[in-house]
């Protein structure tokens, strides 16, 4: 407990735990020095991890270099250095550039482990499989984004306490088929998990389809619904906007998010977003029917109220499953943790 | 500007303005001493206005009396006193009790002016007309509610700076028909406006249908949508709830509101709520179609983002229209203020 701000710090790993994780990391090569990649670079330098990066824009490279960071706009040179130092490569670009990044990695860093920080996980996983890098690729989703973007938005401590989703379909599928988990993949999984741990995040295992279905419901849908609420409110004219108070303000807050950002999520997650939209539309349509027929919409109100009350009553700390990567029933532990939305700790 | 908390107090009327308004008020008789009625009683006592009230529950009457307030559970006696003192009667009960209150008022206080604080305005207006009290009734909606209820939730200053909607259909209809506004109605309007001004509220004129349409869009709809979002999120299972962050938390905040409260609004405003639901469902359905067909939902995202940006950029202060009740083009001023969501100041 921080006595000054009264915030519990119980969930933050001790700095010795993050230091120990950092000490086990290889060098880290970051492609794309935006909010996520750039903030990661700041923390890794503080942790004493060798870290270097690439960005397409010379302006960003200059900004990073001016602060003493090891950044370059020469992709080939950066990847050759990654290969020479056995670095873990973090793809920090938008999903639209992911395939091009893998192509360059295949050419100049054919042995390096690869992860990414993209907000959806199925499209990158399929892309990695199509590009023949699945055995050295472990998708991740550090849930620490914000509406801000670019180097100027980067900051230390961005990942501290935040969820760090780890996609482990390769291990789950091998185990389900009675096969051993590929050794190289297990090594990369260990590196990506250590990276999240070193940055102070909570490691949450999820298979790609389940992750994408979850974020469609709890992130993409709130954004689409906020857009619809804001537009419907404005359609009420000046009197409606004048009378708008807390429920409208909070319900439309994320409608301030850039359409291009929200669309980059939805367009890479159409199946799950369409399903979640169907669900929300169906609930509102049922409420419409009940209100028209029975003069009440109490079924929707009760189910939604119960869901919110349960959400508020969820445990303050995610349950922790401890495991040693690659040993014993570690894959079962990942499955178990995912089934309850729990976190894993690796040692 | 309050230098300690950096909050602008420019919009709060000076205490001399509220005192002047209070000095012009008759006695005030409040029926129903819940959050709204009880808080009003606290402020009126501080302002030196003669104020007495009724509540059905003896427990509430005891609580109020213990604090020195003039409260009783004898409705007839309270109303006879209102009639004898020429009080303005404020109906602070739920909409379901409104007709019964008017019946008692007709019996024991047949000359008093009447207002109410119900969250919808068309149903009370029609009820007042059906009960033959339209000429001495002016509906109001002080938008200062909260999830809390009962005497224990009452507090001083609840109405300070809050919107205080004034329904003026009687005046608008008379004027449109080339008739003079009934004198008695104008007197009651003046009293109800002075009451809002004395409590520090911003007086916002709105005809009942427009008010109900507006609150359907900016209050009832955010609540229904929050219920749908919360239920759809929970349907995603423990992983979804574990990954839920700011957009889900804020988008479902008001789903914590009691279904009975939200339903009491919707059930008295079915026409407007059904219309607003149609609008929101239509926007989400269009987004579904565009996403399925064109792999983007950018039309919804752009319109919603524009609406939210405009909402954030709205003027900090509602435009003020000054008028003298019953004089000159005062009804035109009310219509003008309503058309821009503005406030009126009376003098």
XYZ file of C-alpha atoms in Angstrom:
694
model
C 0.000 0.000 0.000
C 1.303 3.412 -0.924
C 0.460 5.487 2.116
C 0.550 8.716 0.178
C -1.932 7.815 -2.533
C -3.769 4.951 -0.798
C -3.336 2.730 -3.852
C -2.570 -0.919 -3.338
C 0.678 -1.955 -4.955
C 0.274 -5.569 -3.935
C -0.119 -6.711 -7.534
C 3.006 -4.998 -8.785
C 5.854 -7.450 -8.831
C 8.692 -6.444 -6.603
C 11.513 -4.674 -8.385
C 13.750 -7.629 -7.596
C 11.367 -9.944 -9.492
C 11.381 -7.674 -12.549
C 15.164 -7.337 -12.330
C 15.595 -11.108 -12.171
C 13.323 -11.484 -15.221
C 15.247 -8.766 -17.047
C 18.554 -10.493 -16.286
C 17.336 -13.594 -18.124
C 16.342 -11.711 -21.278
C 18.358 -11.743 -24.486
C 18.865 -8.443 -26.307
C 15.558 -6.951 -27.494
C 15.068 -5.509 -30.975
C 11.973 -3.337 -31.377
C 10.502 -2.610 -34.810
C 8.297 0.460 -34.562
C 8.954 3.014 -31.835
C 5.432 4.274 -31.212
C 3.663 4.442 -27.867
C 4.130 0.739 -27.108
C 7.534 0.101 -28.709
C 9.042 3.364 -27.509
C 7.764 2.998 -23.947
C 9.158 -0.526 -23.876
C 12.555 0.810 -24.919
C 12.543 3.279 -22.020
C 11.834 0.579 -19.437
C 14.288 -1.915 -20.901
C 17.113 0.635 -20.786
C 16.321 1.298 -17.132
C 16.423 -2.452 -16.507
C 19.863 -2.730 -18.117
C 18.652 -4.854 -21.040
C 20.447 -4.362 -24.350
C 17.798 -2.801 -26.537
C 17.826 -1.295 -30.012
C 15.136 -0.409 -32.466
C 14.003 0.611 -35.891
C 11.447 3.117 -37.039
C 10.407 3.995 -40.575
C 10.188 7.703 -39.868
C 13.519 9.516 -39.583
C 11.895 12.081 -37.280
C 11.092 9.436 -34.659
C 14.592 7.989 -34.949
C 16.027 11.461 -34.353
C 13.835 12.042 -31.308
C 14.827 8.681 -29.814
C 18.499 9.147 -30.631
C 18.480 12.621 -29.107
C 17.446 10.980 -25.836
C 20.361 8.548 -26.136
C 18.371 5.576 -27.380
C 19.807 3.134 -29.911
C 17.492 3.718 -32.873
C 17.919 3.550 -36.619
C 15.838 3.749 -39.792
C 17.960 1.095 -41.539
C 15.775 -2.011 -41.195
C 18.315 -4.413 -42.703
C 21.135 -3.282 -40.414
C 18.909 -3.462 -37.354
C 17.738 -6.997 -38.212
C 21.256 -8.202 -38.993
C 22.302 -6.933 -35.584
C 19.326 -8.788 -34.028
C 20.454 -11.980 -35.730
C 24.074 -11.500 -34.647
C 23.115 -10.894 -30.992
C 20.350 -13.538 -30.817
C 17.819 -10.827 -29.933
C 14.096 -11.258 -29.358
C 12.314 -9.200 -32.024
C 9.246 -7.216 -30.934
C 7.092 -6.072 -33.851
C 5.553 -2.819 -32.652
C 4.041 -1.702 -35.959
C 0.341 -1.645 -36.844
C -1.178 -4.921 -38.051
C -1.098 -3.682 -41.652
C 2.729 -3.711 -41.648
C 3.083 -7.076 -39.907
C 3.501 -9.223 -43.021
C 6.160 -6.894 -44.444
C 8.034 -7.039 -41.138
C 7.998 -10.849 -41.137
C 9.280 -10.847 -44.693
C 12.260 -8.709 -43.685
C 12.831 -10.798 -40.554
C 12.848 -13.996 -42.634
C 15.500 -12.425 -44.840
C 17.817 -10.796 -42.295
C 17.081 -12.417 -38.935
C 16.041 -15.987 -39.750
C 16.864 -17.411 -36.302
C 15.436 -14.774 -33.933
C 12.388 -15.280 -31.748
C 9.502 -12.983 -32.694
C 6.610 -11.404 -30.830
C 4.239 -8.530 -31.564
C 2.046 -6.116 -29.623
C -0.963 -5.981 -31.957
C -4.418 -5.522 -30.345
C -5.862 -8.557 -32.123
C -4.219 -11.965 -32.137
C -5.754 -14.262 -34.744
C -4.712 -12.326 -37.848
C -1.042 -12.046 -36.722
C -1.036 -15.760 -35.799
C -2.353 -16.775 -39.240
C 0.101 -14.399 -40.897
C 3.001 -15.917 -38.932
C 1.879 -19.404 -39.992
C 1.558 -18.346 -43.633
C 5.037 -16.793 -43.513
C 6.512 -19.973 -42.041
C 7.635 -18.432 -38.724
C 5.021 -20.005 -36.414
C 7.607 -22.079 -34.557
C 9.534 -19.002 -33.413
C 6.576 -16.643 -33.001
C 4.559 -16.017 -29.815
C 1.904 -13.306 -30.103
C 1.417 -10.879 -27.236
C -0.988 -8.055 -26.426
C 0.176 -5.609 -23.780
C -3.090 -3.865 -22.872
C -1.579 -0.513 -22.099
C -2.564 1.516 -25.124
C -4.246 4.873 -25.076
C -5.564 7.409 -27.498
C -2.059 8.904 -27.699
C 0.432 7.806 -30.308
C 4.022 8.330 -31.418
C 7.341 8.832 -29.657
C 6.147 11.921 -27.792
C 3.545 9.773 -26.036
C 6.063 7.194 -24.781
C 6.713 6.985 -21.071
C 8.312 4.853 -18.394
C 6.174 2.392 -16.448
C 3.471 2.118 -19.122
C 3.177 -1.661 -18.698
C 3.372 -1.791 -14.918
C 0.398 -3.774 -13.637
C -1.236 -3.953 -17.073
C -2.455 -7.205 -18.644
C 0.082 -8.802 -21.012
C -1.789 -11.412 -23.030
C 0.283 -14.383 -24.231
C -1.077 -16.428 -27.159
C -0.232 -20.119 -26.727
C -2.247 -21.942 -29.397
C 0.892 -23.712 -30.649
C 1.413 -25.350 -27.242
C -2.295 -26.076 -26.710
C -2.696 -27.671 -30.125
C 0.436 -29.820 -29.826
C -0.622 -31.018 -26.373
C -4.183 -31.736 -27.541
C -2.743 -33.822 -30.379
C -0.523 -35.723 -27.964
C 2.598 -34.121 -29.470
C 5.391 -32.434 -27.554
C 5.434 -28.643 -27.715
C 8.133 -27.592 -30.194
C 11.314 -26.734 -28.260
C 12.125 -23.560 -30.151
C 8.585 -22.243 -29.632
C 8.868 -22.988 -25.914
C 12.099 -20.965 -25.756
C 10.457 -17.998 -27.459
C 7.403 -18.273 -25.193
C 9.738 -18.117 -22.228
C 11.435 -14.981 -23.600
C 8.134 -13.199 -24.322
C 6.796 -14.078 -20.867
C 10.027 -12.844 -19.253
C 9.724 -9.606 -21.233
C 6.209 -9.014 -19.861
C 7.337 -9.899 -16.360
C 10.376 -7.618 -16.567
C 8.068 -4.749 -17.532
C 5.858 -5.427 -14.491
C 2.830 -6.706 -16.410
C 0.405 -9.473 -15.451
C 0.816 -12.427 -17.826
C -2.557 -13.660 -19.067
C -2.593 -16.719 -21.324
C -5.273 -16.807 -24.043
C -5.691 -18.638 -27.307
C -6.049 -16.271 -30.244
C -9.743 -16.858 -31.018
C -10.707 -16.504 -27.362
C -8.643 -13.327 -27.029
C -10.227 -11.779 -30.103
C -13.734 -12.763 -28.994
C -13.058 -11.244 -25.552
C -11.677 -7.930 -26.817
C -14.537 -7.664 -29.325
C -16.930 -7.733 -26.380
C -15.094 -5.612 -23.830
C -13.192 -3.154 -26.007
C -14.295 -3.022 -29.630
C -18.011 -3.148 -28.778
C -17.879 -0.348 -26.157
C -16.232 1.824 -28.810
C -18.825 1.076 -31.516
C -21.686 1.520 -29.059
C -20.224 4.836 -27.864
C -20.155 6.044 -31.472
C -23.825 5.042 -31.919
C -24.880 6.714 -28.637
C -23.027 9.924 -29.470
C -24.548 10.129 -32.956
C -28.059 9.341 -31.675
C -27.658 11.975 -28.957
C -26.586 14.620 -31.430
C -29.553 13.717 -33.624
C -31.702 14.910 -30.688
C -30.598 18.473 -31.407
C -29.374 21.306 -29.160
C -31.902 20.696 -26.352
C -30.751 17.072 -25.998
C -27.078 18.052 -25.919
C -27.846 20.835 -23.420
C -29.542 18.352 -21.076
C -26.852 15.646 -21.479
C -25.334 14.762 -18.119
C -23.218 11.998 -16.592
C -24.742 8.980 -18.304
C -24.241 10.487 -21.760
C -20.790 11.846 -20.950
C -19.459 8.492 -19.700
C -21.352 6.379 -22.212
C -19.801 8.290 -25.129
C -16.330 8.956 -23.663
C -14.469 6.552 -25.966
C -16.273 7.939 -29.026
C -13.477 10.511 -28.813
C -11.064 7.759 -29.950
C -9.797 8.154 -33.509
C -11.958 6.200 -35.986
C -8.784 5.023 -37.744
C -7.518 3.349 -34.553
C -10.832 1.692 -33.701
C -11.259 0.562 -37.306
C -7.765 -0.976 -37.315
C -9.000 -3.262 -34.517
C -12.409 -4.046 -35.990
C -11.131 -4.640 -39.519
C -8.675 -7.252 -38.187
C -11.343 -8.884 -36.046
C -14.453 -8.866 -38.209
C -15.766 -12.296 -37.214
C -15.754 -11.640 -33.494
C -16.932 -8.031 -33.873
C -19.864 -9.099 -36.068
C -20.790 -11.724 -33.475
C -20.624 -9.253 -30.597
C -22.609 -6.685 -32.617
C -25.251 -9.353 -33.276
C -25.428 -9.996 -29.542
C -25.813 -6.324 -28.570
C -28.340 -5.635 -31.358
C -30.336 -8.714 -30.303
C -30.450 -7.537 -26.672
C -31.613 -4.047 -27.671
C -34.159 -5.481 -30.116
C -35.590 -7.756 -27.413
C -35.850 -4.755 -25.103
C -37.651 -2.844 -27.869
C -40.110 -5.714 -28.314
C -40.760 -6.058 -24.602
C -41.219 -2.319 -24.153
C -43.662 -2.149 -27.082
C -45.634 -5.188 -25.929
C -45.430 -5.212 -22.128
C -44.590 -1.537 -21.491
C -41.338 -2.463 -19.735
C -37.780 -3.508 -20.661
C -37.061 -5.093 -17.337
C -35.465 -8.259 -18.773
C -32.612 -6.255 -20.287
C -32.353 -4.008 -17.224
C -32.134 -6.932 -14.811
C -29.595 -8.921 -16.831
C -27.417 -5.877 -17.471
C -27.591 -4.714 -13.874
C -26.672 -8.186 -12.598
C -23.731 -8.340 -15.018
C -22.426 -4.944 -13.910
C -22.827 -5.778 -10.227
C -20.890 -9.040 -10.747
C -18.217 -7.146 -12.675
C -17.825 -4.684 -9.815
C -17.665 -7.581 -7.350
C -14.933 -9.457 -9.231
C -11.829 -10.248 -7.158
C -9.402 -7.332 -6.960
C -6.525 -9.601 -7.943
C -6.510 -12.122 -10.769
C -5.778 -15.654 -9.510
C -2.122 -16.591 -10.060
C -1.021 -19.905 -11.547
C 2.693 -20.608 -11.088
C 4.542 -22.679 -13.638
C 7.962 -23.490 -15.013
C 7.867 -23.018 -18.804
C 8.293 -26.337 -20.631
C 8.069 -28.467 -17.521
C 5.416 -30.843 -16.182
C 1.804 -29.882 -16.792
C 2.621 -26.309 -17.723
C 0.257 -26.291 -20.719
C -2.608 -27.486 -18.480
C -1.807 -24.595 -16.171
C -2.092 -22.184 -19.106
C -5.475 -23.667 -20.066
C -6.667 -23.493 -16.483
C -5.550 -19.883 -16.063
C -7.245 -18.892 -19.335
C -10.512 -20.555 -18.303
C -10.806 -18.271 -15.263
C -9.162 -15.180 -16.765
C -6.221 -15.752 -14.435
C -2.573 -14.769 -14.686
C 0.516 -16.940 -14.679
C 3.796 -16.382 -12.949
C 6.848 -18.043 -14.412
C 9.895 -19.080 -12.468
C -13.067 30.736 -10.276
C -12.428 28.919 -7.051
C -8.661 29.114 -6.703
C -8.516 26.069 -4.441
C -10.343 23.601 -6.676
C -9.932 25.361 -10.070
C -13.630 25.044 -10.793
C -15.388 27.932 -12.442
C -18.217 29.275 -10.367
C -19.206 31.798 -12.990
C -22.474 29.986 -13.726
C -23.654 29.874 -10.135
C -25.946 32.765 -9.469
C -24.715 35.047 -6.764
C -26.185 34.367 -3.363
C -27.920 37.738 -3.518
C -29.741 36.641 -6.705
C -30.943 33.423 -5.078
C -31.956 35.338 -1.938
C -33.928 37.843 -4.004
C -35.714 34.985 -5.776
C -36.403 33.264 -2.444
C -37.889 36.446 -1.010
C -40.499 36.465 -3.792
C -41.619 32.881 -3.154
C -44.844 31.949 -1.381
C -44.701 29.151 1.197
C -43.673 25.834 -0.345
C -45.437 22.544 0.411
C -43.498 19.425 -0.601
C -45.262 16.092 -1.061
C -42.674 13.301 -0.844
C -39.461 13.903 1.075
C -37.075 11.720 -0.904
C -33.762 12.800 -2.403
C -35.290 15.650 -4.425
C -38.073 16.786 -2.072
C -35.946 16.460 1.072
C -32.938 18.240 -0.404
C -35.222 21.037 -1.545
C -36.547 21.384 2.009
C -32.989 21.785 3.348
C -32.159 24.589 0.920
C -35.479 26.395 1.365
C -35.042 26.466 5.137
C -31.575 27.967 4.678
C -33.100 30.571 2.377
C -35.709 31.507 4.978
C -38.662 30.286 2.912
C -41.611 28.842 4.849
C -41.529 25.204 3.918
C -43.456 22.179 5.145
C -43.930 18.691 3.778
C -45.650 15.374 3.768
C -44.320 11.872 3.444
C -46.232 8.601 3.432
C -43.644 6.790 5.543
C -43.666 7.667 9.241
C -39.952 6.771 9.442
C -39.037 9.533 6.981
C -41.263 12.020 8.798
C -39.487 11.144 12.048
C -36.043 11.585 10.486
C -36.996 14.965 9.049
C -38.697 16.105 12.253
C -35.687 15.038 14.306
C -33.649 17.509 12.254
C -36.186 20.218 12.993
C -38.010 20.147 9.681
C -41.741 20.716 9.439
C -42.912 17.302 8.226
C -46.062 15.248 8.717
C -47.669 12.055 7.453
C -51.153 13.589 7.535
C -51.754 14.458 3.881
C -55.077 16.220 4.461
C -53.703 18.472 7.190
C -50.655 19.347 5.128
C -52.747 20.226 2.081
C -55.242 22.268 4.101
C -52.313 24.239 5.463
C -51.028 24.718 1.896
C -54.420 26.071 0.876
C -54.601 28.378 3.909
C -51.115 29.829 3.290
C -51.381 30.006 -0.521
C -48.388 27.700 -0.856
C -46.840 26.380 -4.062
C -47.191 22.584 -3.962
C -44.235 20.521 -5.194
C -45.123 16.891 -5.937
C -41.939 14.984 -5.168
C -43.382 11.477 -5.407
C -42.709 8.946 -8.186
C -44.828 9.274 -11.329
C -46.985 6.323 -10.241
C -48.353 8.352 -7.313
C -48.903 11.572 -9.250
C -52.590 11.063 -10.056
C -53.422 10.206 -6.444
C -51.599 13.357 -5.291
C -53.575 15.529 -7.722
C -56.789 13.963 -6.471
C -55.944 14.919 -2.893
C -54.818 18.386 -3.975
C -58.120 18.927 -5.799
C -59.926 18.025 -2.592
C -57.944 19.898 0.039
C -55.917 22.556 -1.786
C -58.058 23.555 -4.786
C -56.435 26.970 -5.272
C -52.715 26.216 -4.890
C -50.199 26.277 -7.730
C -48.707 22.863 -8.483
C -45.401 21.619 -9.862
C -43.627 18.258 -9.853
C -40.081 16.948 -10.182
C -40.748 13.833 -12.269
C -38.043 12.787 -14.777
C -40.483 12.677 -17.680
C -42.876 15.482 -18.522
C -45.545 14.352 -21.000
C -47.308 11.829 -18.734
C -47.597 14.292 -15.801
C -48.837 17.017 -18.180
C -51.558 14.733 -19.600
C -52.467 13.621 -16.075
C -52.762 17.232 -14.923
C -55.011 17.986 -17.899
C -57.181 14.922 -17.228
C -57.484 15.917 -13.572
C -58.522 19.427 -14.506
C -55.571 21.235 -12.913
C -53.693 22.229 -16.086
C -54.235 25.939 -15.513
C -52.456 25.898 -12.144
C -49.836 23.261 -13.023
C -46.319 23.848 -14.411
C -44.177 20.713 -14.749
C -40.493 20.849 -13.822
C -37.550 18.490 -13.973
C -34.625 19.357 -11.717
C -31.837 17.205 -13.227
C -30.012 16.563 -9.997
C -30.951 12.966 -9.278
C -28.545 10.214 -8.442
C -28.642 6.505 -7.721
C -29.254 7.369 -4.051
C -32.737 7.649 -2.627
C -34.589 8.515 0.577
C -34.168 11.096 3.322
C -30.678 9.858 4.224
C -29.507 10.823 0.723
C -30.781 14.405 0.952
C -28.231 17.203 1.067
C -27.855 20.938 0.793
C -26.887 22.461 -2.534
C -28.132 19.536 -4.636
C -29.680 21.829 -7.251
C -26.888 24.382 -7.434
C -25.874 24.790 -11.087
C -28.058 21.873 -12.237
C -30.549 22.132 -15.103
C -34.105 22.889 -13.987
C -36.382 22.152 -16.927
C -39.604 24.190 -17.110
C -42.478 22.824 -19.228
C -44.377 25.654 -20.916
C -46.688 23.979 -23.434
C -49.699 25.849 -22.022
C -48.104 29.188 -22.875
C -46.753 28.040 -26.245
C -50.114 26.597 -27.321
C -52.089 29.639 -26.244
C -49.682 31.950 -28.063
C -49.715 29.798 -31.204
C -53.502 29.960 -31.191
C -53.419 33.722 -30.815
C -54.863 33.463 -27.303
C -53.507 35.155 -24.190
C -51.630 32.899 -21.777
C -53.963 32.133 -18.830
C -53.147 34.513 -15.976
C -53.221 31.935 -13.223
C -50.875 29.654 -15.207
C -48.468 32.553 -15.710
C -48.440 33.190 -11.940
C -47.627 29.537 -11.236
C -44.943 29.549 -13.931
C -43.363 32.518 -12.236
C -43.397 30.737 -8.861
C -41.857 27.551 -10.250
C -39.168 29.516 -12.086
C -38.402 31.500 -8.920
C -38.136 28.245 -6.991
C -35.521 26.913 -9.426
C -33.669 30.227 -9.372
C -33.709 30.362 -5.563
C -32.124 26.897 -5.499
C -29.336 28.054 -7.835
C -30.433 25.994 -10.845
C -30.278 26.928 -14.522
C -33.812 27.361 -15.889
C -34.221 25.540 -19.211
C -37.576 25.861 -20.995
C -38.770 22.813 -22.949
C -42.102 21.599 -24.191
C -43.001 18.200 -22.788
C -42.615 16.128 -25.962
C -39.254 17.720 -26.741
C -38.055 17.179 -23.168
C -39.055 13.519 -23.227
C -37.458 12.956 -26.636
C -34.235 14.606 -25.414
C -33.956 12.625 -22.166
C -34.761 9.400 -24.049
C -31.662 10.051 -26.154
C -29.238 11.390 -23.574
C -30.309 9.593 -20.410
C -32.667 6.660 -20.931
C -30.741 5.343 -23.941
C -27.283 5.453 -22.256
C -28.789 3.397 -19.437
C -30.356 0.766 -21.738
C -27.196 0.564 -23.841
C -25.057 0.171 -20.711
C -27.228 -2.749 -19.650
C -26.796 -4.377 -23.084
C -23.012 -3.829 -23.070
C -22.632 -5.230 -19.560
C -24.690 -8.335 -20.368
C -22.852 -8.909 -23.669
C -19.501 -8.528 -21.885
C -20.422 -11.023 -19.220
C -21.545 -13.447 -21.936
C -17.891 -13.432 -23.043
C -16.986 -15.335 -19.884
C -14.212 -14.896 -17.309
C -11.455 -14.116 -19.827
C -13.466 -11.213 -21.246
C -14.199 -9.803 -17.799
C -10.547 -10.233 -16.817
C -9.422 -8.223 -19.855
C -12.093 -5.534 -19.442
C -10.503 -2.109 -19.060
C -11.503 1.552 -19.255
C -13.865 1.436 -22.232
C -15.935 -1.355 -20.664
C -15.822 0.175 -17.190
C -17.079 3.589 -18.355
C -19.455 2.228 -20.987
C -21.283 0.110 -18.394
C -21.036 2.457 -15.386
C -24.724 3.378 -15.285
C -25.753 -0.292 -15.602
C -25.234 -0.181 -11.830
C -28.398 1.956 -11.620
C -31.409 0.147 -10.158
C -33.580 -1.409 -12.885
C -36.697 -0.190 -11.044
C -35.529 3.439 -11.333
C -34.567 3.212 -15.005
C -37.793 1.360 -15.809
C -39.852 4.051 -14.049
C -38.444 6.492 -16.632
C -38.783 4.235 -19.667
C -42.277 3.024 -18.809
C -43.499 6.642 -18.641
C -41.744 7.536 -21.875
C -42.287 4.551 -24.141
C -42.849 6.457 -27.380
C -39.618 8.429 -27.220
C -37.606 5.503 -25.835
C -38.829 3.212 -28.632
C -37.867 5.876 -31.171
C -34.396 6.344 -29.694
C -33.903 2.565 -29.480
C -34.871 2.289 -33.157
C -32.261 4.929 -33.954
C -29.440 3.229 -32.005
C -30.337 -0.242 -33.345
C -30.423 1.151 -36.897
C -26.953 2.706 -36.489
C -25.481 -0.541 -35.134
C -27.223 -2.591 -37.837
C -25.809 -0.321 -40.549
C -22.352 -0.738 -39.013
C -22.856 -4.527 -39.022
C -23.821 -4.441 -42.709
C -20.900 -2.232 -43.678
C -18.431 -4.344 -41.696
C -19.727 -7.557 -43.277
C -19.725 -6.124 -46.800
C -16.878 -3.612 -46.921
C -14.757 -4.878 -44.012
C -15.049 -1.542 -42.192
C -17.574 0.323 -40.046
C -16.081 3.699 -40.719
C -19.417 5.464 -41.365
C -20.563 4.842 -37.793
C -17.115 5.610 -36.386
C -16.849 8.930 -38.226
C -20.363 10.134 -37.363
C -20.032 9.117 -33.719
C -16.583 10.616 -33.355
C -17.735 13.899 -34.920
C -20.738 14.004 -32.576
C -18.575 13.430 -29.489
C -16.012 16.025 -30.583
C -18.823 18.565 -31.099
C -20.275 17.658 -27.698
C -16.904 18.252 -26.043
C -16.570 21.550 -27.899
C -19.987 22.873 -26.825
C -19.906 26.240 -25.032
C -19.101 25.942 -21.324
C -22.092 28.120 -20.472
C -25.589 27.802 -21.858
C -26.717 31.010 -23.605
C -28.925 33.100 -21.334
C -32.206 34.662 -22.432
C -33.537 37.276 -20.028
C -37.259 37.849 -19.703
C -39.986 39.238 -17.466
C -42.623 36.523 -16.983
C -45.920 37.489 -18.617
C -44.544 40.582 -20.327
C -43.831 41.402 -23.959
C -42.510 38.599 -26.139
C -41.654 36.368 -23.192
C -43.120 33.235 -24.820
C -41.012 33.849 -27.927
C -37.980 34.048 -25.667
C -38.880 30.659 -24.175
C -39.213 29.149 -27.661
C -35.923 30.679 -28.730
C -34.105 29.443 -25.629
C -35.502 25.935 -26.103
C -34.431 25.837 -29.748
C -30.782 26.284 -28.769
C -30.898 24.420 -25.453
C -30.417 27.731 -23.680
C -31.405 28.921 -20.223
C -33.638 31.782 -19.175
C -33.156 34.251 -16.403
C -36.235 35.885 -14.985
C -36.402 39.305 -13.424
